[in-house]
Short mmCIF file of C-alpha atoms and ligand atoms in Angstrom, two decimals:
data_model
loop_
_atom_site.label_atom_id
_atom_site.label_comp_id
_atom_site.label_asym_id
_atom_site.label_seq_id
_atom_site.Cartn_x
_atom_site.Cartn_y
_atom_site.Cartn_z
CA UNK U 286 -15.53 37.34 44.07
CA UNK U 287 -17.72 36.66 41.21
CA UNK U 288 -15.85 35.32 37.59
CA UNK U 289 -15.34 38.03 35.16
CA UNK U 290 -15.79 36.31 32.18
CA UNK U 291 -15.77 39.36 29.91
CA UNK U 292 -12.74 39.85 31.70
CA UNK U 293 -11.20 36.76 30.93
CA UNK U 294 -12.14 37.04 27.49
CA UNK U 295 -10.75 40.65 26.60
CA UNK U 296 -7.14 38.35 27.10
CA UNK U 297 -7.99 36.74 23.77
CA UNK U 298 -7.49 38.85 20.86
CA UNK U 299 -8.50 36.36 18.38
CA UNK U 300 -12.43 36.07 19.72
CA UNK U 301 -13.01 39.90 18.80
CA UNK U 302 -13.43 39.52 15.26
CA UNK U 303 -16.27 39.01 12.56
CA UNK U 304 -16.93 36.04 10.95
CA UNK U 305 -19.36 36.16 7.65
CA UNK U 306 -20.30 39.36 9.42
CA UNK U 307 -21.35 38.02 12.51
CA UNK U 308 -19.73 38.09 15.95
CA UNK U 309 -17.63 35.02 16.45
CA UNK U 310 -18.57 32.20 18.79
CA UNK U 311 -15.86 29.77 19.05
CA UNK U 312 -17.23 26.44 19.93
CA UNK U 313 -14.44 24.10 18.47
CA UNK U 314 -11.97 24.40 22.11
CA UNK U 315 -12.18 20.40 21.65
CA UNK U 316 -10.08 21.07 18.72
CA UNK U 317 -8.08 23.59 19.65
CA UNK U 318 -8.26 26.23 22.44
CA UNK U 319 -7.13 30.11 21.85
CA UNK U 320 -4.56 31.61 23.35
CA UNK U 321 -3.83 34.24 25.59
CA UNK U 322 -2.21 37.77 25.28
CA UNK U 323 0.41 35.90 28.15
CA UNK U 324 0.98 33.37 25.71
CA UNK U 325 1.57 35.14 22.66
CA UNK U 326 3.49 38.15 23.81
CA UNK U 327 6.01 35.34 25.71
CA UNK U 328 6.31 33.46 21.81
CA UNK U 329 7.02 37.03 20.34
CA UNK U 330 9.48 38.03 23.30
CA UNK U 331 11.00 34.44 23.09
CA UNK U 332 11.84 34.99 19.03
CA UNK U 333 12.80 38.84 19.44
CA UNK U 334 15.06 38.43 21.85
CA UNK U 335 15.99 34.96 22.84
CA UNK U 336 16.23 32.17 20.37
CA UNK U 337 19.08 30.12 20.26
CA UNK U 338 19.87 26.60 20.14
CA UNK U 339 20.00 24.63 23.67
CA UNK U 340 22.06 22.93 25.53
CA UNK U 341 24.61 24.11 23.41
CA UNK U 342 25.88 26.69 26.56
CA UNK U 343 28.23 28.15 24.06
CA UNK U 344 26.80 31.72 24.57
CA UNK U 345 24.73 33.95 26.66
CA UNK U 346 21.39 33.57 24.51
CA UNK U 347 22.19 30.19 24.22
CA UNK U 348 22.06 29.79 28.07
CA UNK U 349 18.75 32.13 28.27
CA UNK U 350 17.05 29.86 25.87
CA UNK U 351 18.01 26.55 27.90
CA UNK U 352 17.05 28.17 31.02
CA UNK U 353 13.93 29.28 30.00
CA UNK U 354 12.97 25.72 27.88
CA UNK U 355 14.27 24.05 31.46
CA UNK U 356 12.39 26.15 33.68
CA UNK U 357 9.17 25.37 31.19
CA UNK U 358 9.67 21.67 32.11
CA UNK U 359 9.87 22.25 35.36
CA UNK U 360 6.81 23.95 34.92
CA UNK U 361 4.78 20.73 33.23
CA UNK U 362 6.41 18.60 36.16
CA UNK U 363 4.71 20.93 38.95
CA UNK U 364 1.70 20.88 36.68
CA UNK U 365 1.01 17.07 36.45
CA UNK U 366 2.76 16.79 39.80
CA UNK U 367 5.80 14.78 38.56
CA UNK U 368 9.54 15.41 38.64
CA UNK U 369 11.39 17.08 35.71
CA UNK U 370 13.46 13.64 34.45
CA UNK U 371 9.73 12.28 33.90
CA UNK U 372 8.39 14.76 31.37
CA UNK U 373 9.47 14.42 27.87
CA UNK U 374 8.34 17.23 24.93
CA UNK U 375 6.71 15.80 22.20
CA UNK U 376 5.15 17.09 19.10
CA UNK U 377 1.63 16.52 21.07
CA UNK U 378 -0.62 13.48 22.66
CA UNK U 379 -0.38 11.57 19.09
CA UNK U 380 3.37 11.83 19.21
CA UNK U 381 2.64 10.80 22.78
CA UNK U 382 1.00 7.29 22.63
CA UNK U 383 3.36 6.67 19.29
CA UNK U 384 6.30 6.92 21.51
CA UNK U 385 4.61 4.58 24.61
CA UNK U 386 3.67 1.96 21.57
CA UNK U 387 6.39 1.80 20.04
CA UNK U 388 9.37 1.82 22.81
CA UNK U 389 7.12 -0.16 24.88
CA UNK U 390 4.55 -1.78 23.28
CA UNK U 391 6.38 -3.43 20.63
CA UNK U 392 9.53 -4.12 22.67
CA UNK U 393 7.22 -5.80 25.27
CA UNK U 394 4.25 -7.30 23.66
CA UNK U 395 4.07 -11.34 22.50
CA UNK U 396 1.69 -13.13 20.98
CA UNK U 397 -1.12 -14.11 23.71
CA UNK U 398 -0.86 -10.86 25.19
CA UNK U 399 -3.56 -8.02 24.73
CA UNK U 400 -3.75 -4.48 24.81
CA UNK U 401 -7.12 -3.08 26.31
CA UNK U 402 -8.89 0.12 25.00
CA UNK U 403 -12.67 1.63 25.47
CA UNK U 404 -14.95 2.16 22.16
CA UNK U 405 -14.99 5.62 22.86
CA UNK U 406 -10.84 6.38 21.96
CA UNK U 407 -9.85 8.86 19.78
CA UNK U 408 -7.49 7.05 16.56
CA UNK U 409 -4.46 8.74 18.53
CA UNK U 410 -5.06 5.89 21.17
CA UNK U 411 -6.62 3.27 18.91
CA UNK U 412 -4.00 2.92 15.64
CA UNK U 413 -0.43 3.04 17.68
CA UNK U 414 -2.00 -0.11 19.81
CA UNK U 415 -3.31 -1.84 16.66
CA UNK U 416 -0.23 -1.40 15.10
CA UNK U 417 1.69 -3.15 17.84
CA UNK U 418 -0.98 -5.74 18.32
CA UNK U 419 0.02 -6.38 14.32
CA UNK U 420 3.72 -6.48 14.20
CA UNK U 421 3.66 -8.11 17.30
CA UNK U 422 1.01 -11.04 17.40
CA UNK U 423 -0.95 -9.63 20.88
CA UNK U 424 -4.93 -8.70 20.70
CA UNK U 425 -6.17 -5.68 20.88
CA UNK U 426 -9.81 -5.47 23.11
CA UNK U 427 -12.31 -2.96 23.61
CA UNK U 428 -14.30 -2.20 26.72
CA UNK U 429 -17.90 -1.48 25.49
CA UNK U 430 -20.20 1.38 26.37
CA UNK U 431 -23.41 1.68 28.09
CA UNK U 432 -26.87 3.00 26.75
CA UNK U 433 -25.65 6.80 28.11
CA UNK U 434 -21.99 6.21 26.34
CA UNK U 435 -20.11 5.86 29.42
CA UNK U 436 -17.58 2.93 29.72
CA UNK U 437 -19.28 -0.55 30.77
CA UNK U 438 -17.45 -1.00 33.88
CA UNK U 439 -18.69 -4.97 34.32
CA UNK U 440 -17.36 -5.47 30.90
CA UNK U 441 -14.01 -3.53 31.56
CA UNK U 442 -13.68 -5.88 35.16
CA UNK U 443 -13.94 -9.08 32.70
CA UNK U 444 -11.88 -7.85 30.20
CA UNK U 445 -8.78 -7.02 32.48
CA UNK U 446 -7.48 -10.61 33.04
CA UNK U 447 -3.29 -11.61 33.72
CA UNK U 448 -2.76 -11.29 29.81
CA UNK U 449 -3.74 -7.75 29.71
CA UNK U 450 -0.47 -5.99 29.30
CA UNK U 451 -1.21 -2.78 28.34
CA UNK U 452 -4.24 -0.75 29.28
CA UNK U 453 -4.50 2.86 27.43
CA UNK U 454 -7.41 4.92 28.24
CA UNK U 455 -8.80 8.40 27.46
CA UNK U 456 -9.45 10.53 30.40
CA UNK U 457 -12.45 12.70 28.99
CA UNK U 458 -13.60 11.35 25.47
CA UNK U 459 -13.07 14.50 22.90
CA UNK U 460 -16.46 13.28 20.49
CA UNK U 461 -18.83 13.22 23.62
CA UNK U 462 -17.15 14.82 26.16
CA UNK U 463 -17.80 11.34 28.77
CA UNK U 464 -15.62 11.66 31.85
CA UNK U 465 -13.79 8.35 32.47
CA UNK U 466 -13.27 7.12 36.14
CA UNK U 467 -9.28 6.73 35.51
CA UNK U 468 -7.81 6.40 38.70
CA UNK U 469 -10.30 3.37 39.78
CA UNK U 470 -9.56 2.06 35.78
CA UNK U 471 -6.25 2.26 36.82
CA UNK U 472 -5.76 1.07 40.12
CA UNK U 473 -7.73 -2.09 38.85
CA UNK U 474 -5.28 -1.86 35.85
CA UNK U 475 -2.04 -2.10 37.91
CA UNK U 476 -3.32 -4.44 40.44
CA UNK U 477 -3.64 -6.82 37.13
CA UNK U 478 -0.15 -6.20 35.93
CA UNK U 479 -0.50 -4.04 33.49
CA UNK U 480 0.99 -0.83 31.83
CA UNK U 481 -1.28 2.09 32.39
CA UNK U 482 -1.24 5.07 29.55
CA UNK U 483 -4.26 7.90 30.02
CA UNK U 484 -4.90 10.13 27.27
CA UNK U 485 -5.18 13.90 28.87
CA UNK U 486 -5.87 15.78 25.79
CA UNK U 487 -9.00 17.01 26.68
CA UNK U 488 -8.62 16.99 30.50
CA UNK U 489 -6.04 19.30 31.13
CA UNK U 490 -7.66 22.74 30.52
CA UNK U 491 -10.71 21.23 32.25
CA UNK U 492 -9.73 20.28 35.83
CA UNK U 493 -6.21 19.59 37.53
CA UNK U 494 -4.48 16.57 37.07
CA UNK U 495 -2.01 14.24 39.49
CA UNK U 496 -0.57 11.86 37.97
CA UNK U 497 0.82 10.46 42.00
CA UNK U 498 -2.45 10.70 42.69
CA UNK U 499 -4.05 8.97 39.75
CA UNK U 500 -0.75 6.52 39.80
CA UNK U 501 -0.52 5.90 36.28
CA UNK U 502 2.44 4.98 34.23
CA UNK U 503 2.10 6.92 31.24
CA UNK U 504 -0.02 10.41 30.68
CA UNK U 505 -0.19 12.61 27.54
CA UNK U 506 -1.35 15.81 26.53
CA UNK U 507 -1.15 17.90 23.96
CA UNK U 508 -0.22 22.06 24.87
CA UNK U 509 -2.75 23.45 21.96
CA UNK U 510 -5.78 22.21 23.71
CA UNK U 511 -4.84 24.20 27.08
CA UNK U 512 -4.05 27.58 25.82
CA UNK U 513 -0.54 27.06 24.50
CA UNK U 514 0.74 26.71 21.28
CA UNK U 515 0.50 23.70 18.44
CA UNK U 516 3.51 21.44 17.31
CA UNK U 517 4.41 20.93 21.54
CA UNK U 518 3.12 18.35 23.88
CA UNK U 519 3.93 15.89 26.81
CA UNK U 520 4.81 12.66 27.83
CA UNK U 521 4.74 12.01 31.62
CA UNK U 522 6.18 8.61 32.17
CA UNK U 523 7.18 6.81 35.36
CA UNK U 524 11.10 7.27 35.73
CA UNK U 525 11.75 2.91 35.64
CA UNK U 526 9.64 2.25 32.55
CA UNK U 527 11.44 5.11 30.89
CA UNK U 528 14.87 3.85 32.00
CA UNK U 529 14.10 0.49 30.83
CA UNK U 530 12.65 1.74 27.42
CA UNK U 531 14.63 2.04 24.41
CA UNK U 532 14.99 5.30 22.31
CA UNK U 533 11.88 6.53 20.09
CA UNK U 534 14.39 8.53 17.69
CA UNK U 535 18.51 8.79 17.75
CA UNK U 536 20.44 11.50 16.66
CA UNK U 537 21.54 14.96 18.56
CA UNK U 538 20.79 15.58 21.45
CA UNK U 539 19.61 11.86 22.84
CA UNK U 540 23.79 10.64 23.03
CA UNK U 541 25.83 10.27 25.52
CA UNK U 542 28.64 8.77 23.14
CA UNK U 543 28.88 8.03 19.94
CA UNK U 544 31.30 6.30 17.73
CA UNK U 545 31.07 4.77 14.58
CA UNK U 546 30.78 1.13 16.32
CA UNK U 547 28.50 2.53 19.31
CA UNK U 548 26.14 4.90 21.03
CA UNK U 549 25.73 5.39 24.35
CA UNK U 550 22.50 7.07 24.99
CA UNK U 551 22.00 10.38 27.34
CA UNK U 552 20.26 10.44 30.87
CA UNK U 553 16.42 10.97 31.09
CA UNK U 554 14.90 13.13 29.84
CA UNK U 555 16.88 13.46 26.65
CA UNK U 556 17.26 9.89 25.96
CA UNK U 557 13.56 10.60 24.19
CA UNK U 558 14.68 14.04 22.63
CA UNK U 559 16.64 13.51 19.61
CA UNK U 560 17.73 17.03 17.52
CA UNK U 561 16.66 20.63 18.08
CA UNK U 562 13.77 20.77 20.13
CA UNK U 563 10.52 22.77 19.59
CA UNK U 564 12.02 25.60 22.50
CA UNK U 565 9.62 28.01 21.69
CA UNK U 566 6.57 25.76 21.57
CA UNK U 567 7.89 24.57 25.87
CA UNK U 568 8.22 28.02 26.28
CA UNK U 569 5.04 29.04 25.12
CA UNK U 570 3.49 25.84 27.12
CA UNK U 571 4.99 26.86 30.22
CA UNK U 572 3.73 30.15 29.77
CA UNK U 573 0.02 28.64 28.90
CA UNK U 574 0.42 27.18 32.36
CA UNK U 575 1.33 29.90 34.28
CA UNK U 576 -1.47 31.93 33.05
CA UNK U 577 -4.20 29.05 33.46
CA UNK U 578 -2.48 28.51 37.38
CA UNK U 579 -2.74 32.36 37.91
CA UNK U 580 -6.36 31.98 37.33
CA UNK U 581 -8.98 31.23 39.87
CA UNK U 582 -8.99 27.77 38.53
CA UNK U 583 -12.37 26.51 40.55
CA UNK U 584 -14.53 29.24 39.43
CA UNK U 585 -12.95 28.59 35.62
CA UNK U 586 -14.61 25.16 36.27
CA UNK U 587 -18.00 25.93 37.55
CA UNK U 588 -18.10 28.56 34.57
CA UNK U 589 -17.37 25.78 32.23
CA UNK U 590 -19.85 23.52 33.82
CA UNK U 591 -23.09 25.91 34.19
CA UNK U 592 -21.72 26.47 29.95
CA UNK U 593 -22.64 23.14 29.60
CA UNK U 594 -25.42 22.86 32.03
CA UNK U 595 -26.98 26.04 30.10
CA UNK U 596 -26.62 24.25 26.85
CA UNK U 597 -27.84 20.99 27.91
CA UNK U 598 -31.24 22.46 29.12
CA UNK U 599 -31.97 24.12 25.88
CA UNK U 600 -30.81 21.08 23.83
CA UNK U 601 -33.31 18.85 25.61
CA UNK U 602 -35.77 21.68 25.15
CA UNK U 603 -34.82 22.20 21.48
CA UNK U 604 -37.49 20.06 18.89
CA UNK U 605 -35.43 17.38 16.55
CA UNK U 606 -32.50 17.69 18.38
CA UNK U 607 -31.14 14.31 20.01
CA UNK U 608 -28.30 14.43 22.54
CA UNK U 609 -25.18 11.79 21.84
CA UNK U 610 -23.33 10.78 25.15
CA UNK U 611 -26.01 11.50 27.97
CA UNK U 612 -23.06 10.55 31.03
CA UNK U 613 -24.10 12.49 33.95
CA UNK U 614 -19.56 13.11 34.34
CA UNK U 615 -18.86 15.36 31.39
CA UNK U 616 -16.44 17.37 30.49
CA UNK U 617 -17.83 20.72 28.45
CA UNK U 618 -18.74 18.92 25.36
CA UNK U 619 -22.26 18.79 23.57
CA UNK U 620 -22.51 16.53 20.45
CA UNK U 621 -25.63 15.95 19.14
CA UNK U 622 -27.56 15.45 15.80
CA UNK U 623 -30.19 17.55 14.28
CA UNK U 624 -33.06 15.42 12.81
CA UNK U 625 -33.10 14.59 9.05
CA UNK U 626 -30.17 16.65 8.90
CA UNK U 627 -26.37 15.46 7.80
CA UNK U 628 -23.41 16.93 10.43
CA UNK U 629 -21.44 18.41 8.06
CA UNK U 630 -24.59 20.41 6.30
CA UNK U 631 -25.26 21.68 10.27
CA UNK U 632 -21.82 22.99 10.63
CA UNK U 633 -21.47 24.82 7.54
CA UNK U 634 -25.14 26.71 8.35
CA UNK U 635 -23.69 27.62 11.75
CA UNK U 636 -20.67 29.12 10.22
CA UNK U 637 -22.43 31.14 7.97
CA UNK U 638 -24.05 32.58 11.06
CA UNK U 639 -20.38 32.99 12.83
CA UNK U 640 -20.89 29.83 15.24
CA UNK U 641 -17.98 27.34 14.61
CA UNK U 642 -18.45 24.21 15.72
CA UNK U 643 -16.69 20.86 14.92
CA UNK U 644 -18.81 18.43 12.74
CA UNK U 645 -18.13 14.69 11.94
CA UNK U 646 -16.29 11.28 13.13
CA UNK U 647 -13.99 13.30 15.43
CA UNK U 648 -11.33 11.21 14.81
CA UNK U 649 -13.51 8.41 16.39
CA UNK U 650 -14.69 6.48 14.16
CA UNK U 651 -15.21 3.01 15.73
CA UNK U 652 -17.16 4.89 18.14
CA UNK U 653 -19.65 6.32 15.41
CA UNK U 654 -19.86 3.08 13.77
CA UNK U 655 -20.75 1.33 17.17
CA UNK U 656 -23.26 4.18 17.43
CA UNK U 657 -24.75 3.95 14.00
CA UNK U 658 -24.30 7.13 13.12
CA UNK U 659 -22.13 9.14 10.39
CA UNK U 660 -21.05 11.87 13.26
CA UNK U 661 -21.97 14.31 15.38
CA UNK U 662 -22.25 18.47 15.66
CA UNK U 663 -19.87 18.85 18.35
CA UNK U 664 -20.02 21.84 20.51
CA UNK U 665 -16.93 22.18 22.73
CA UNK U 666 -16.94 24.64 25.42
CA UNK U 667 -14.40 26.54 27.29
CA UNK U 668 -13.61 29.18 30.06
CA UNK U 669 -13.59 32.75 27.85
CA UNK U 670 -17.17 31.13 26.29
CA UNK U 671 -20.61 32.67 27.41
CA UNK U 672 -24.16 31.57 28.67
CA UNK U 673 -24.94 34.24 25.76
CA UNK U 674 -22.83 32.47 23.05
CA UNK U 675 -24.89 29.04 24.09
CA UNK U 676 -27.65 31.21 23.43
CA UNK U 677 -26.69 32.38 20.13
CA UNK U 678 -25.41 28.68 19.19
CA UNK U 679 -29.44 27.76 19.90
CA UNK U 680 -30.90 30.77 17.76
CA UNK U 681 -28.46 29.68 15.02
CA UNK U 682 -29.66 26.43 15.29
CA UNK U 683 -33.81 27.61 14.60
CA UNK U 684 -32.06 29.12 12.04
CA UNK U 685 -30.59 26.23 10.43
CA UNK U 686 -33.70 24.40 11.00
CA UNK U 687 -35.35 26.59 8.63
CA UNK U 688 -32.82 26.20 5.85
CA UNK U 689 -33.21 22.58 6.07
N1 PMP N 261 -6.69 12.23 22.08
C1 PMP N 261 -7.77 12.99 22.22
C2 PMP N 261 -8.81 12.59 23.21
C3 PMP N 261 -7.91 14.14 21.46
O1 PMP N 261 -8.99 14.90 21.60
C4 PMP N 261 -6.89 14.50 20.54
C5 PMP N 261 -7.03 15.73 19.66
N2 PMP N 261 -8.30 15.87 19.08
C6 PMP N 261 -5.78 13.67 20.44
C7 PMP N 261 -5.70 12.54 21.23
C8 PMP N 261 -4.66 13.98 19.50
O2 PMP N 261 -4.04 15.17 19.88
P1 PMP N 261 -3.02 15.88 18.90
O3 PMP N 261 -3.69 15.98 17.56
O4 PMP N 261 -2.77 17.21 19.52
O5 PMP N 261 -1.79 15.02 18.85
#
């Protein structure tokens, strides 16, 4: 069976629209990814006919809404391959890594101790580290890159010594789209003693993940970048550390007791889920999920890949144009920088001709700094995308060239 991508794309609404007069091409999934008809008509449904508060189980709508925010956990848990205690609902990957560095970094962390990161980290798993390292006295190291922007692994083997305590990686970097290798990161990782956190946010729409299988502690992702909706994400986190961590917030919800000497706090997952929840925003995740599963999820990937393969050739081909991040593991990502020509200035030419794109530091700005440069164009690719709208991303680009 051959992929339908027009198909595919007739589920998105949002894609068949004009943008200064031009058919849209939506190149900024790195940002954000669209969403389904699946996913939207199960938010509407959920708000028309279901909402209530959970956990409450004073009512019937009250028990459809926990049901249905229960079930969408189980979901996640089938998802990253992990059991339902283990998967805590965030506000996304930031809130994430926050909760990690705070319940565990600065509970745990001394001075002497060091937290190890790679140059290529988005701020979401940069600042919450620093911020430990600071109230707590530890160091915070960087792995370097290599000439192609792909993490130096002799440099990562010297860096991981006995004091490493915490290592926190990305799994695909969102500014160059670099695939990390996390399970052998992470097996080396463990094998050292330390805590192992991988940031997912831009893996999980692009191939599956295991987190038995990659055997890390900690994994994040965010559901906005894989079809769902924004203001939800994830924490996977192994059941001990979770048991032995403290709170992130108190309030509702997180109690088992309370009286106005002490609390008592409430059995995973909840200890981490103080007041209302964001139940639509699970729902809505778990619906994302379903969708992307339903899918045939190996022909979604070598669509994305011959995407970026497509691109790739006609960005090498393409005069003035130089490639950032030139890892032969990618993820569907092209940044790159137009000669004599500022990022931002790029971006806005392309919109003008309908093509959004993402332009900048990417929220990686020690990156760009190690890199010398002020940012990148980013073109991020994903499955409802088009060997056409690469082509029309290319055309815009002559055009730009011309305005310049
Ligand atoms: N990490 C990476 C690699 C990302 O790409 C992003 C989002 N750009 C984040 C973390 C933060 O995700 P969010 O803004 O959804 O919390």
């Amino acid at each position: 069976m051959t992929f339908d991508v027009a198909a595919l794309r007739a589920q998105f609404p949002i894609l068949n629209q004009q943008v200064n007069g031009k058919p849209l091409v939506y190149l900024d999934n790195g940002a954000t990814t669209q969403k389904p008809e699946a996913v939207l008509n199960v938010l509407e449904h959920y708000y028309r006919t279901v909402n209530s508060n959970v956990h409450r189980g004073a009512h019937h709508l009250s028990d459809l809404a926990t049901g249905q925010f229960e079930g969408a956990r189980e979901t996640v848990a089938r998802f990253l391959n992990a059991s339902r205690e283990e998967i805590l609902w965030t506000k996304g990957t930031t809130e994430s890594i926050n909760i990690i560095a705070q319940c565990i970094g600065r509970e745990r962390l001394q001075p002497g101790d060091e937290v190890l990161i790679s140059t290529s980290e988005h701020h979401a798993n940069i600042v919450p580290w620093q911020q430990a390292c600071l109230a707590t006295g530890a160091t915070l190291k960087v792995i370097p890159l290599r000439e192609d922007c792909s993490l130096d692994q002799d440099a990562f083997d010297q860096l991981l010594t006995e004091r490493t305590k915490i290592f926190a990686i990305g799994h695909a970097s969102n500014a160059l789209g670099t695939l990390n290798p996390v399970q052998e990161m992470v097996a080396k990782a463990r094998e050292a003693g330390a805590i192992t956190v991988v940031d997912g946010a831009q893996a999980v729409a692009h191939f599956p993940v295991d987190v038995q299988a990659l055997d890390v502690d900690f994994y994040a992702f965010s559901a906005h970048k894989l079809f769902g909706p924004t203001g939800i994400g994830v924490l996977y986190g192994r059941r001990e550390l979770l048991e032995a961590m403290p709170p992130y917030q108190t309030g509702g919800e997180m109690i088992e007791t309370v009286s106005f000497e002490k609390s008592t706090w409430n059995q995973l997952p909840y200890k981490f889920e103080a007041g209302t929840p964001n139940i639509a925003g699970a729902i809505g995740l778990a619906a994302a999920i379903d969708w992307f599963n339903q899918q045939d999820r190996e022909a979604l990937q070598a669509h994305e890949d011959s995407l970026l393969v497509h691109a790739t050739k006609q960005a090498e081909a393409f005069d003035g144009l130089k490639i950032i991040g030139t890892a032969a593991n990618k993820v569907s990502v092209l940044s790159f920088l137009l000669e004599g020509a500022h990022p931002a200035d790029v971006g806005m030419l392309l919109d003008k001709q309908g093509v959004a794109v993402r332009t900048g530091h990417h929220c990686t700005m020690p990156l760009m700094d190690t890199l010398g440069i002020p940012g990148t164009v980013r073109a991020s690719f994903s499955i409802y995308n088009t060997l056409d709208e690469v082509d029309r991303l290319f055309e815009a680009l002559e055009k730009v060239k011309t305005f310049l």
